[in-house]
Amino acid sequence: MKSVAADLSLVFTKRRLIWELARADFKKKFVGSYFGILWMFVQPVVTVVIYYIVFGVLRGDITPQTDNYPYLLWMLAGIVPWFFFQEALNGGTHSLNEYNYLVKKVVFPINILAAIKMVSAFFIHLIFLLILLAVFLIMGRTPTIYWLQLPYFSAGVFVLCLGLSYMTSAVMVFFRDMGQIVNIILQFGIWVTPIMWQYEMAGSLVWLLKLNPMFYVAEGMRGALLYNCWFWEQPGYTLYFWAFSLGVLVLGAWMFGRLRPHFADVL
């Protein structure tokens, strides 16, 4: 446990290095691209448009009831943190393979590579948050004190993804199919969070949906932006989310530490 604590503390002590490398990682994504950063938003925007047309415009039994809130706002509140989760976990999973030349350097703290991907994904998430708030303002929503909870939920996604990325990135060094498995899980996960439909539609299976930690984030974002409620109004579920996320973080750091001596040889 001492080694796990030491590894996790490096994320804080090396924060300046992480910040600089995350900025470089963010810029690297658009090198040689004519439209640059715009490509980062094409797929999410297309995804939102498709879901909005299917669930918000087309009428019928598939249209969810959103308590008289505009469906676009209701959906955006849940899907924006999911985009952060998806980008961060995908990037974190591939971090060791992508930066294999750093893994082979004995003096480089490779346990910060996943954190670099988290921060890089956070840059994009921050832009999406600003767009989200702009859409809320354009559609007549008045800012409230409850909106101050947005950084809290973003921090929750960061911690959860960091722990998961420690696991998946370590496994992917030895099992390259892990990247494809993560993609499949993410494609499935967006439907069971839920984001496009209300969880009450699951009936007696609601408790099963609530085991998904991103359920807490999606509903928490809606609580902050639409329902005007605080995250501590659900103390039991808040405790569950942080116990789960911190448990995954510790377990992920432990797995990473156990497998780290073999990374350089395999890569």
PDB file of C-alpha atoms in Angstrom:
ATOM      1  CA  MET A   1       0.000   0.000   0.000  1.00  0.00           C
ATOM      2  CA  LYS A   2       2.942   2.328   0.557  1.00  0.00           C
ATOM      3  CA  SER A   3       4.044   1.911  -3.056  1.00  0.00           C
ATOM      4  CA  VAL A   4       0.471   2.509  -4.254  1.00  0.00           C
ATOM      5  CA  ALA A   5       0.258   5.694  -2.206  1.00  0.00           C
ATOM      6  CA  ALA A   6       3.639   6.821  -3.544  1.00  0.00           C
ATOM      7  CA  ASP A   7       2.555   6.194  -7.148  1.00  0.00           C
ATOM      8  CA  LEU A   8      -0.695   8.102  -6.689  1.00  0.00           C
ATOM      9  CA  SER A   9       1.057  10.992  -4.962  1.00  0.00           C
ATOM     10  CA  LEU A  10       3.221  11.416  -8.063  1.00  0.00           C
ATOM     11  CA  VAL A  11       0.133  12.557  -9.961  1.00  0.00           C
ATOM     12  CA  PHE A  12       0.066  15.560  -7.648  1.00  0.00           C
ATOM     13  CA  THR A  13       3.792  16.204  -7.248  1.00  0.00           C
ATOM     14  CA  LYS A  14       4.364  15.948 -11.020  1.00  0.00           C
ATOM     15  CA  ARG A  15       1.337  18.088 -11.854  1.00  0.00           C
ATOM     16  CA  ARG A  16       3.361  20.691 -13.748  1.00  0.00           C
ATOM     17  CA  LEU A  17       4.982  18.028 -15.932  1.00  0.00           C
ATOM     18  CA  ILE A  18       1.583  16.398 -16.480  1.00  0.00           C
ATOM     19  CA  TRP A  19       0.099  19.750 -17.475  1.00  0.00           C
ATOM     20  CA  GLU A  20       2.831  20.498 -20.021  1.00  0.00           C
ATOM     21  CA  LEU A  21       2.760  17.012 -21.545  1.00  0.00           C
ATOM     22  CA  ALA A  22      -1.051  17.081 -21.661  1.00  0.00           C
ATOM     23  CA  ARG A  23      -0.932  20.352 -23.590  1.00  0.00           C
ATOM     24  CA  ALA A  24       1.527  18.802 -26.037  1.00  0.00           C
ATOM     25  CA  ASP A  25      -0.683  15.712 -26.334  1.00  0.00           C
ATOM     26  CA  PHE A  26      -3.723  17.893 -27.031  1.00  0.00           C
ATOM     27  CA  LYS A  27      -1.947  19.839 -29.774  1.00  0.00           C
ATOM     28  CA  LYS A  28      -0.488  16.668 -31.293  1.00  0.00           C
ATOM     29  CA  LYS A  29      -3.953  15.376 -32.119  1.00  0.00           C
ATOM     30  CA  PHE A  30      -4.444  18.093 -34.722  1.00  0.00           C
ATOM     31  CA  VAL A  31      -1.020  18.193 -36.363  1.00  0.00           C
ATOM     32  CA  GLY A  32      -1.391  18.005 -40.147  1.00  0.00           C
ATOM     33  CA  SER A  33      -5.179  18.395 -39.987  1.00  0.00           C
ATOM     34  CA  TYR A  34      -6.644  21.188 -42.102  1.00  0.00           C
ATOM     35  CA  PHE A  35      -9.636  21.801 -39.821  1.00  0.00           C
ATOM     36  CA  GLY A  36      -7.619  21.173 -36.662  1.00  0.00           C
ATOM     37  CA  ILE A  37      -9.574  21.072 -33.427  1.00  0.00           C
ATOM     38  CA  LEU A  38     -12.927  21.138 -35.233  1.00  0.00           C
ATOM     39  CA  TRP A  39     -12.571  17.418 -35.952  1.00  0.00           C
ATOM     40  CA  MET A  40     -12.607  16.744 -32.224  1.00  0.00           C
ATOM     41  CA  PHE A  41     -16.195  17.986 -32.087  1.00  0.00           C
ATOM     42  CA  VAL A  42     -17.593  16.536 -35.306  1.00  0.00           C
ATOM     43  CA  GLN A  43     -18.383  13.057 -33.966  1.00  0.00           C
ATOM     44  CA  PRO A  44     -19.893  14.224 -30.643  1.00  0.00           C
ATOM     45  CA  VAL A  45     -22.036  16.835 -32.410  1.00  0.00           C
ATOM     46  CA  VAL A  46     -23.232  14.295 -34.994  1.00  0.00           C
ATOM     47  CA  THR A  47     -24.004  11.879 -32.151  1.00  0.00           C
ATOM     48  CA  VAL A  48     -26.069  14.503 -30.319  1.00  0.00           C
ATOM     49  CA  VAL A  49     -27.950  15.427 -33.508  1.00  0.00           C
ATOM     50  CA  ILE A  50     -28.806  11.795 -34.260  1.00  0.00           C
ATOM     51  CA  TYR A  51     -30.009  11.082 -30.719  1.00  0.00           C
ATOM     52  CA  TYR A  52     -31.984  14.321 -30.649  1.00  0.00           C
ATOM     53  CA  ILE A  53     -33.736  13.500 -33.937  1.00  0.00           C
ATOM     54  CA  VAL A  54     -34.522   9.930 -32.903  1.00  0.00           C
ATOM     55  CA  PHE A  55     -35.568  10.577 -29.303  1.00  0.00           C
ATOM     56  CA  GLY A  56     -36.487  14.261 -29.257  1.00  0.00           C
ATOM     57  CA  VAL A  57     -38.084  14.967 -32.639  1.00  0.00           C
ATOM     58  CA  LEU A  58     -39.661  11.689 -33.694  1.00  0.00           C
ATOM     59  CA  ARG A  59     -42.734  11.068 -31.617  1.00  0.00           C
ATOM     60  CA  GLY A  60     -43.924   7.759 -30.287  1.00  0.00           C
ATOM     61  CA  ASP A  61     -43.297   5.304 -27.502  1.00  0.00           C
ATOM     62  CA  ILE A  62     -39.511   5.802 -27.694  1.00  0.00           C
ATOM     63  CA  THR A  63     -39.751   9.476 -26.728  1.00  0.00           C
ATOM     64  CA  PRO A  64     -38.724   9.749 -23.043  1.00  0.00           C
ATOM     65  CA  GLN A  65     -40.619  11.896 -20.579  1.00  0.00           C
ATOM     66  CA  THR A  66     -38.270  14.572 -19.280  1.00  0.00           C
ATOM     67  CA  ASP A  67     -40.423  16.294 -16.647  1.00  0.00           C
ATOM     68  CA  ASN A  68     -41.338  19.164 -18.991  1.00  0.00           C
ATOM     69  CA  TYR A  69     -37.704  20.101 -19.598  1.00  0.00           C
ATOM     70  CA  PRO A  70     -36.563  20.530 -23.222  1.00  0.00           C
ATOM     71  CA  TYR A  71     -35.235  17.164 -24.330  1.00  0.00           C
ATOM     72  CA  LEU A  72     -32.113  18.714 -25.868  1.00  0.00           C
ATOM     73  CA  LEU A  73     -31.064  20.250 -22.537  1.00  0.00           C
ATOM     74  CA  TRP A  74     -31.948  17.091 -20.622  1.00  0.00           C
ATOM     75  CA  MET A  75     -29.878  14.933 -22.966  1.00  0.00           C
ATOM     76  CA  LEU A  76     -26.906  17.322 -23.143  1.00  0.00           C
ATOM     77  CA  ALA A  77     -26.628  17.406 -19.343  1.00  0.00           C
ATOM     78  CA  GLY A  78     -26.094  13.649 -19.341  1.00  0.00           C
ATOM     79  CA  ILE A  79     -24.072  13.156 -22.512  1.00  0.00           C
ATOM     80  CA  VAL A  80     -21.391  15.841 -21.992  1.00  0.00           C
ATOM     81  CA  PRO A  81     -19.792  14.050 -18.993  1.00  0.00           C
ATOM     82  CA  TRP A  82     -20.088  10.796 -20.947  1.00  0.00           C
ATOM     83  CA  PHE A  83     -18.006  12.286 -23.780  1.00  0.00           C
ATOM     84  CA  PHE A  84     -15.331  13.134 -21.183  1.00  0.00           C
ATOM     85  CA  PHE A  85     -15.455   9.618 -19.761  1.00  0.00           C
ATOM     86  CA  GLN A  86     -15.226   8.065 -23.228  1.00  0.00           C
ATOM     87  CA  GLU A  87     -12.332  10.225 -24.442  1.00  0.00           C
ATOM     88  CA  ALA A  88     -10.372   9.891 -21.197  1.00  0.00           C
ATOM     89  CA  LEU A  89     -10.774   6.120 -20.900  1.00  0.00           C
ATOM     90  CA  ASN A  90      -9.906   5.510 -24.548  1.00  0.00           C
ATOM     91  CA  GLY A  91      -6.822   7.704 -24.281  1.00  0.00           C
ATOM     92  CA  GLY A  92      -5.755   6.249 -20.952  1.00  0.00           C
ATOM     93  CA  THR A  93      -6.099   2.687 -22.226  1.00  0.00           C
ATOM     94  CA  HIS A  94      -3.666   3.367 -25.091  1.00  0.00           C
ATOM     95  CA  SER A  95      -1.300   5.597 -23.094  1.00  0.00           C
ATOM     96  CA  LEU A  96       1.492   3.065 -22.481  1.00  0.00           C
ATOM     97  CA  ASN A  97       1.514   1.821 -26.052  1.00  0.00           C
ATOM     98  CA  GLU A  98       1.371   5.317 -27.469  1.00  0.00           C
ATOM     99  CA  TYR A  99       4.221   6.544 -25.256  1.00  0.00           C
ATOM    100  CA  ASN A 100       6.227   3.317 -25.383  1.00  0.00           C
ATOM    101  CA  TYR A 101       9.444   5.306 -25.952  1.00  0.00           C
ATOM    102  CA  LEU A 102       8.960   6.908 -22.521  1.00  0.00           C
ATOM    103  CA  VAL A 103       8.156   3.569 -20.898  1.00  0.00           C
ATOM    104  CA  LYS A 104      11.622   2.351 -21.861  1.00  0.00           C
ATOM    105  CA  LYS A 105      13.280   5.266 -20.077  1.00  0.00           C
ATOM    106  CA  VAL A 106      14.226   4.170 -16.586  1.00  0.00           C
ATOM    107  CA  VAL A 107      14.065   7.655 -15.081  1.00  0.00           C
ATOM    108  CA  PHE A 108      10.637   8.634 -16.432  1.00  0.00           C
ATOM    109  CA  PRO A 109       7.657   8.185 -14.033  1.00  0.00           C
ATOM    110  CA  ILE A 110       5.437   6.182 -16.386  1.00  0.00           C
ATOM    111  CA  ASN A 111       2.559   6.045 -13.909  1.00  0.00           C
ATOM    112  CA  ILE A 112       1.717   9.648 -14.865  1.00  0.00           C
ATOM    113  CA  LEU A 113       1.053   8.732 -18.518  1.00  0.00           C
ATOM    114  CA  ALA A 114      -2.588   7.889 -17.824  1.00  0.00           C
ATOM    115  CA  ALA A 115      -2.999  11.195 -15.968  1.00  0.00           C
ATOM    116  CA  ILE A 116      -1.608  13.019 -19.002  1.00  0.00           C
ATOM    117  CA  LYS A 117      -4.394  11.540 -21.105  1.00  0.00           C
ATOM    118  CA  MET A 118      -6.954  12.493 -18.451  1.00  0.00           C
ATOM    119  CA  VAL A 119      -5.861  16.138 -18.498  1.00  0.00           C
ATOM    120  CA  SER A 120      -5.699  16.173 -22.300  1.00  0.00           C
ATOM    121  CA  ALA A 121      -9.293  14.889 -22.431  1.00  0.00           C
ATOM    122  CA  PHE A 122     -10.266  17.463 -19.801  1.00  0.00           C
ATOM    123  CA  PHE A 123      -9.255  20.294 -22.155  1.00  0.00           C
ATOM    124  CA  ILE A 124     -11.871  19.065 -24.615  1.00  0.00           C
ATOM    125  CA  HIS A 125     -14.369  18.505 -21.810  1.00  0.00           C
ATOM    126  CA  LEU A 126     -13.942  22.084 -20.655  1.00  0.00           C
ATOM    127  CA  ILE A 127     -14.845  23.367 -24.126  1.00  0.00           C
ATOM    128  CA  PHE A 128     -17.892  21.101 -24.177  1.00  0.00           C
ATOM    129  CA  LEU A 129     -18.961  22.423 -20.780  1.00  0.00           C
ATOM    130  CA  LEU A 130     -18.778  25.987 -22.070  1.00  0.00           C
ATOM    131  CA  ILE A 131     -20.841  25.012 -25.122  1.00  0.00           C
ATOM    132  CA  LEU A 132     -23.320  23.240 -22.835  1.00  0.00           C
ATOM    133  CA  LEU A 133     -23.776  26.331 -20.656  1.00  0.00           C
ATOM    134  CA  ALA A 134     -24.093  28.521 -23.758  1.00  0.00           C
ATOM    135  CA  VAL A 135     -26.912  26.309 -25.083  1.00  0.00           C
ATOM    136  CA  PHE A 136     -28.664  26.474 -21.700  1.00  0.00           C
ATOM    137  CA  LEU A 137     -28.435  30.280 -21.719  1.00  0.00           C
ATOM    138  CA  ILE A 138     -29.614  30.550 -25.327  1.00  0.00           C
ATOM    139  CA  MET A 139     -32.632  28.396 -24.504  1.00  0.00           C
ATOM    140  CA  GLY A 140     -33.575  30.669 -21.638  1.00  0.00           C
ATOM    141  CA  ARG A 141     -32.178  28.880 -18.601  1.00  0.00           C
ATOM    142  CA  THR A 142     -31.041  31.218 -15.845  1.00  0.00           C
ATOM    143  CA  PRO A 143     -27.739  30.367 -14.084  1.00  0.00           C
ATOM    144  CA  THR A 144     -28.164  29.189 -10.508  1.00  0.00           C
ATOM    145  CA  ILE A 145     -25.861  28.448  -7.610  1.00  0.00           C
ATOM    146  CA  TYR A 146     -26.392  24.746  -8.317  1.00  0.00           C
ATOM    147  CA  TRP A 147     -24.294  25.103 -11.484  1.00  0.00           C
ATOM    148  CA  LEU A 148     -21.241  25.394  -9.239  1.00  0.00           C
ATOM    149  CA  GLN A 149     -21.393  21.609  -8.848  1.00  0.00           C
ATOM    150  CA  LEU A 150     -20.162  21.002 -12.406  1.00  0.00           C
ATOM    151  CA  PRO A 151     -16.450  20.901 -11.411  1.00  0.00           C
ATOM    152  CA  TYR A 152     -17.337  18.375  -8.715  1.00  0.00           C
ATOM    153  CA  PHE A 153     -18.827  15.922 -11.202  1.00  0.00           C
ATOM    154  CA  SER A 154     -15.968  16.496 -13.645  1.00  0.00           C
ATOM    155  CA  ALA A 155     -13.526  15.648 -10.854  1.00  0.00           C
ATOM    156  CA  GLY A 156     -15.490  12.468 -10.144  1.00  0.00           C
ATOM    157  CA  VAL A 157     -15.169  11.348 -13.779  1.00  0.00           C
ATOM    158  CA  PHE A 158     -11.444  12.175 -13.688  1.00  0.00           C
ATOM    159  CA  VAL A 159     -10.801   9.978 -10.629  1.00  0.00           C
ATOM    160  CA  LEU A 160     -12.916   7.113 -11.985  1.00  0.00           C
ATOM    161  CA  CYS A 161     -11.216   7.186 -15.395  1.00  0.00           C
ATOM    162  CA  LEU A 162      -7.740   7.407 -13.898  1.00  0.00           C
ATOM    163  CA  GLY A 163      -8.287   4.223 -11.898  1.00  0.00           C
ATOM    164  CA  LEU A 164      -9.811   2.371 -14.840  1.00  0.00           C
ATOM    165  CA  SER A 165      -7.016   3.557 -17.130  1.00  0.00           C
ATOM    166  CA  TYR A 166      -4.352   2.208 -14.776  1.00  0.00           C
ATOM    167  CA  MET A 167      -5.996  -1.199 -15.160  1.00  0.00           C
ATOM    168  CA  THR A 168      -6.721  -1.170 -18.883  1.00  0.00           C
ATOM    169  CA  SER A 169      -3.407   0.379 -19.953  1.00  0.00           C
ATOM    170  CA  ALA A 170      -1.418  -2.149 -17.917  1.00  0.00           C
ATOM    171  CA  VAL A 171      -3.380  -5.072 -19.348  1.00  0.00           C
ATOM    172  CA  MET A 172      -3.149  -3.731 -22.905  1.00  0.00           C
ATOM    173  CA  VAL A 173       0.645  -3.975 -22.873  1.00  0.00           C
ATOM    174  CA  PHE A 174       0.251  -7.764 -22.733  1.00  0.00           C
ATOM    175  CA  PHE A 175      -3.168  -8.116 -24.379  1.00  0.00           C
ATOM    176  CA  ARG A 176      -3.632  -5.709 -27.299  1.00  0.00           C
ATOM    177  CA  ASP A 177      -7.288  -6.657 -27.718  1.00  0.00           C
ATOM    178  CA  MET A 178      -8.059  -4.700 -24.539  1.00  0.00           C
ATOM    179  CA  GLY A 179      -8.495  -1.545 -26.633  1.00  0.00           C
ATOM    180  CA  GLN A 180     -11.269  -3.167 -28.672  1.00  0.00           C
ATOM    181  CA  ILE A 181     -12.914  -4.532 -25.539  1.00  0.00           C
ATOM    182  CA  VAL A 182     -12.969  -1.049 -24.011  1.00  0.00           C
ATOM    183  CA  ASN A 183     -14.578   0.351 -27.181  1.00  0.00           C
ATOM    184  CA  ILE A 184     -17.327  -2.280 -27.055  1.00  0.00           C
ATOM    185  CA  ILE A 185     -17.957  -1.608 -23.356  1.00  0.00           C
ATOM    186  CA  LEU A 186     -18.230   2.126 -24.048  1.00  0.00           C
ATOM    187  CA  GLN A 187     -20.688   1.558 -26.906  1.00  0.00           C
ATOM    188  CA  PHE A 188     -22.804  -0.567 -24.592  1.00  0.00           C
ATOM    189  CA  GLY A 189     -22.329   1.696 -21.592  1.00  0.00           C
ATOM    190  CA  ILE A 190     -23.917   4.791 -23.126  1.00  0.00           C
ATOM    191  CA  TRP A 191     -27.204   2.897 -23.330  1.00  0.00           C
ATOM    192  CA  VAL A 192     -27.195   1.584 -19.767  1.00  0.00           C
ATOM    193  CA  THR A 193     -26.101   4.778 -18.023  1.00  0.00           C
ATOM    194  CA  PRO A 194     -28.875   5.943 -19.114  1.00  0.00           C
ATOM    195  CA  ILE A 195     -28.440   9.147 -21.115  1.00  0.00           C
ATOM    196  CA  MET A 196     -31.080   9.181 -23.843  1.00  0.00           C
ATOM    197  CA  TRP A 197     -33.901   7.721 -21.771  1.00  0.00           C
ATOM    198  CA  GLN A 198     -35.156   8.040 -18.205  1.00  0.00           C
ATOM    199  CA  TYR A 199     -34.055   5.369 -15.781  1.00  0.00           C
ATOM    200  CA  GLU A 200     -37.623   4.897 -14.460  1.00  0.00           C
ATOM    201  CA  MET A 201     -38.351   3.068 -17.711  1.00  0.00           C
ATOM    202  CA  ALA A 202     -36.206   0.193 -16.403  1.00  0.00           C
ATOM    203  CA  GLY A 203     -38.814  -0.591 -13.753  1.00  0.00           C
ATOM    204  CA  SER A 204     -37.573  -3.098 -11.192  1.00  0.00           C
ATOM    205  CA  LEU A 205     -34.093  -3.101 -12.746  1.00  0.00           C
ATOM    206  CA  VAL A 206     -33.340   0.486 -11.708  1.00  0.00           C
ATOM    207  CA  TRP A 207     -31.121  -0.746  -8.875  1.00  0.00           C
ATOM    208  CA  LEU A 208     -28.954  -2.527 -11.453  1.00  0.00           C
ATOM    209  CA  LEU A 209     -28.523   0.661 -13.497  1.00  0.00           C
ATOM    210  CA  LYS A 210     -27.460   2.532 -10.366  1.00  0.00           C
ATOM    211  CA  LEU A 211     -24.475   0.225  -9.944  1.00  0.00           C
ATOM    212  CA  ASN A 212     -22.984   2.027 -12.941  1.00  0.00           C
ATOM    213  CA  PRO A 213     -21.003   4.968 -11.441  1.00  0.00           C
ATOM    214  CA  MET A 214     -21.644   7.109 -14.537  1.00  0.00           C
ATOM    215  CA  PHE A 215     -25.337   6.957 -13.672  1.00  0.00           C
ATOM    216  CA  TYR A 216     -24.491   9.065 -10.616  1.00  0.00           C
ATOM    217  CA  VAL A 217     -22.633  11.620 -12.742  1.00  0.00           C
ATOM    218  CA  ALA A 218     -25.303  11.898 -15.458  1.00  0.00           C
ATOM    219  CA  GLU A 219     -28.151  12.311 -12.981  1.00  0.00           C
ATOM    220  CA  GLY A 220     -26.029  14.610 -10.839  1.00  0.00           C
ATOM    221  CA  MET A 221     -25.375  16.905 -13.802  1.00  0.00           C
ATOM    222  CA  ARG A 222     -29.106  17.031 -14.487  1.00  0.00           C
ATOM    223  CA  GLY A 223     -29.721  17.772 -10.841  1.00  0.00           C
ATOM    224  CA  ALA A 224     -27.300  20.686 -10.973  1.00  0.00           C
ATOM    225  CA  LEU A 225     -28.458  22.118 -14.305  1.00  0.00           C
ATOM    226  CA  LEU A 226     -32.169  21.322 -14.350  1.00  0.00           C
ATOM    227  CA  TYR A 227     -33.580  20.033 -11.078  1.00  0.00           C
ATOM    228  CA  ASN A 228     -31.835  22.505  -8.731  1.00  0.00           C
ATOM    229  CA  CYS A 229     -30.589  19.968  -6.204  1.00  0.00           C
ATOM    230  CA  TRP A 230     -27.256  19.294  -4.481  1.00  0.00           C
ATOM    231  CA  PHE A 231     -25.245  16.109  -4.774  1.00  0.00           C
ATOM    232  CA  TRP A 232     -25.249  15.625  -0.996  1.00  0.00           C
ATOM    233  CA  GLU A 233     -29.034  15.266  -1.060  1.00  0.00           C
ATOM    234  CA  GLN A 234     -28.322  11.638  -2.008  1.00  0.00           C
ATOM    235  CA  PRO A 235     -25.722  10.777   0.652  1.00  0.00           C
ATOM    236  CA  GLY A 236     -25.935   7.022   0.193  1.00  0.00           C
ATOM    237  CA  TYR A 237     -25.366   7.099  -3.547  1.00  0.00           C
ATOM    238  CA  THR A 238     -22.668   9.768  -3.208  1.00  0.00           C
ATOM    239  CA  LEU A 239     -20.845   7.543  -0.722  1.00  0.00           C
ATOM    240  CA  TYR A 240     -21.205   4.570  -3.089  1.00  0.00           C
ATOM    241  CA  PHE A 241     -19.814   6.510  -6.052  1.00  0.00           C
ATOM    242  CA  TRP A 242     -16.709   7.707  -4.224  1.00  0.00           C
ATOM    243  CA  ALA A 243     -16.113   4.363  -2.515  1.00  0.00           C
ATOM    244  CA  PHE A 244     -16.310   2.672  -5.922  1.00  0.00           C
ATOM    245  CA  SER A 245     -14.153   5.273  -7.726  1.00  0.00           C
ATOM    246  CA  LEU A 246     -11.467   5.426  -5.050  1.00  0.00           C
ATOM    247  CA  GLY A 247     -11.489   1.646  -4.747  1.00  0.00           C
ATOM    248  CA  VAL A 248     -10.949   1.353  -8.511  1.00  0.00           C
ATOM    249  CA  LEU A 249      -8.171   3.956  -8.290  1.00  0.00           C
ATOM    250  CA  VAL A 250      -6.308   2.059  -5.570  1.00  0.00           C
ATOM    251  CA  LEU A 251      -6.829  -1.306  -7.267  1.00  0.00           C
ATOM    252  CA  GLY A 252      -5.753   0.116 -10.620  1.00  0.00           C
ATOM    253  CA  ALA A 253      -2.596   1.648  -9.157  1.00  0.00           C
ATOM    254  CA  TRP A 254      -1.792  -1.656  -7.451  1.00  0.00           C
ATOM    255  CA  MET A 255      -2.234  -3.619 -10.699  1.00  0.00           C
ATOM    256  CA  PHE A 256      -0.119  -1.076 -12.560  1.00  0.00           C
ATOM    257  CA  GLY A 257       2.647  -1.341  -9.990  1.00  0.00           C
ATOM    258  CA  ARG A 258       2.645  -5.143 -10.093  1.00  0.00           C
ATOM    259  CA  LEU A 259       2.922  -5.277 -13.891  1.00  0.00           C
ATOM    260  CA  ARG A 260       5.215  -2.280 -14.393  1.00  0.00           C
ATOM    261  CA  PRO A 261       8.547  -4.192 -14.180  1.00  0.00           C
ATOM    262  CA  HIS A 262       7.584  -6.100 -17.345  1.00  0.00           C
ATOM    263  CA  PHE A 263       6.383  -3.175 -19.489  1.00  0.00           C
ATOM    264  CA  ALA A 264       9.712  -2.257 -21.034  1.00  0.00           C
ATOM    265  CA  ASP A 265      10.509  -5.857 -21.983  1.00  0.00           C
ATOM    266  CA  VAL A 266       7.168  -6.408 -23.725  1.00  0.00           C
ATOM    267  CA  LEU A 267       7.051  -3.030 -25.459  1.00  0.00           C
TER     268      LEU A 267
END
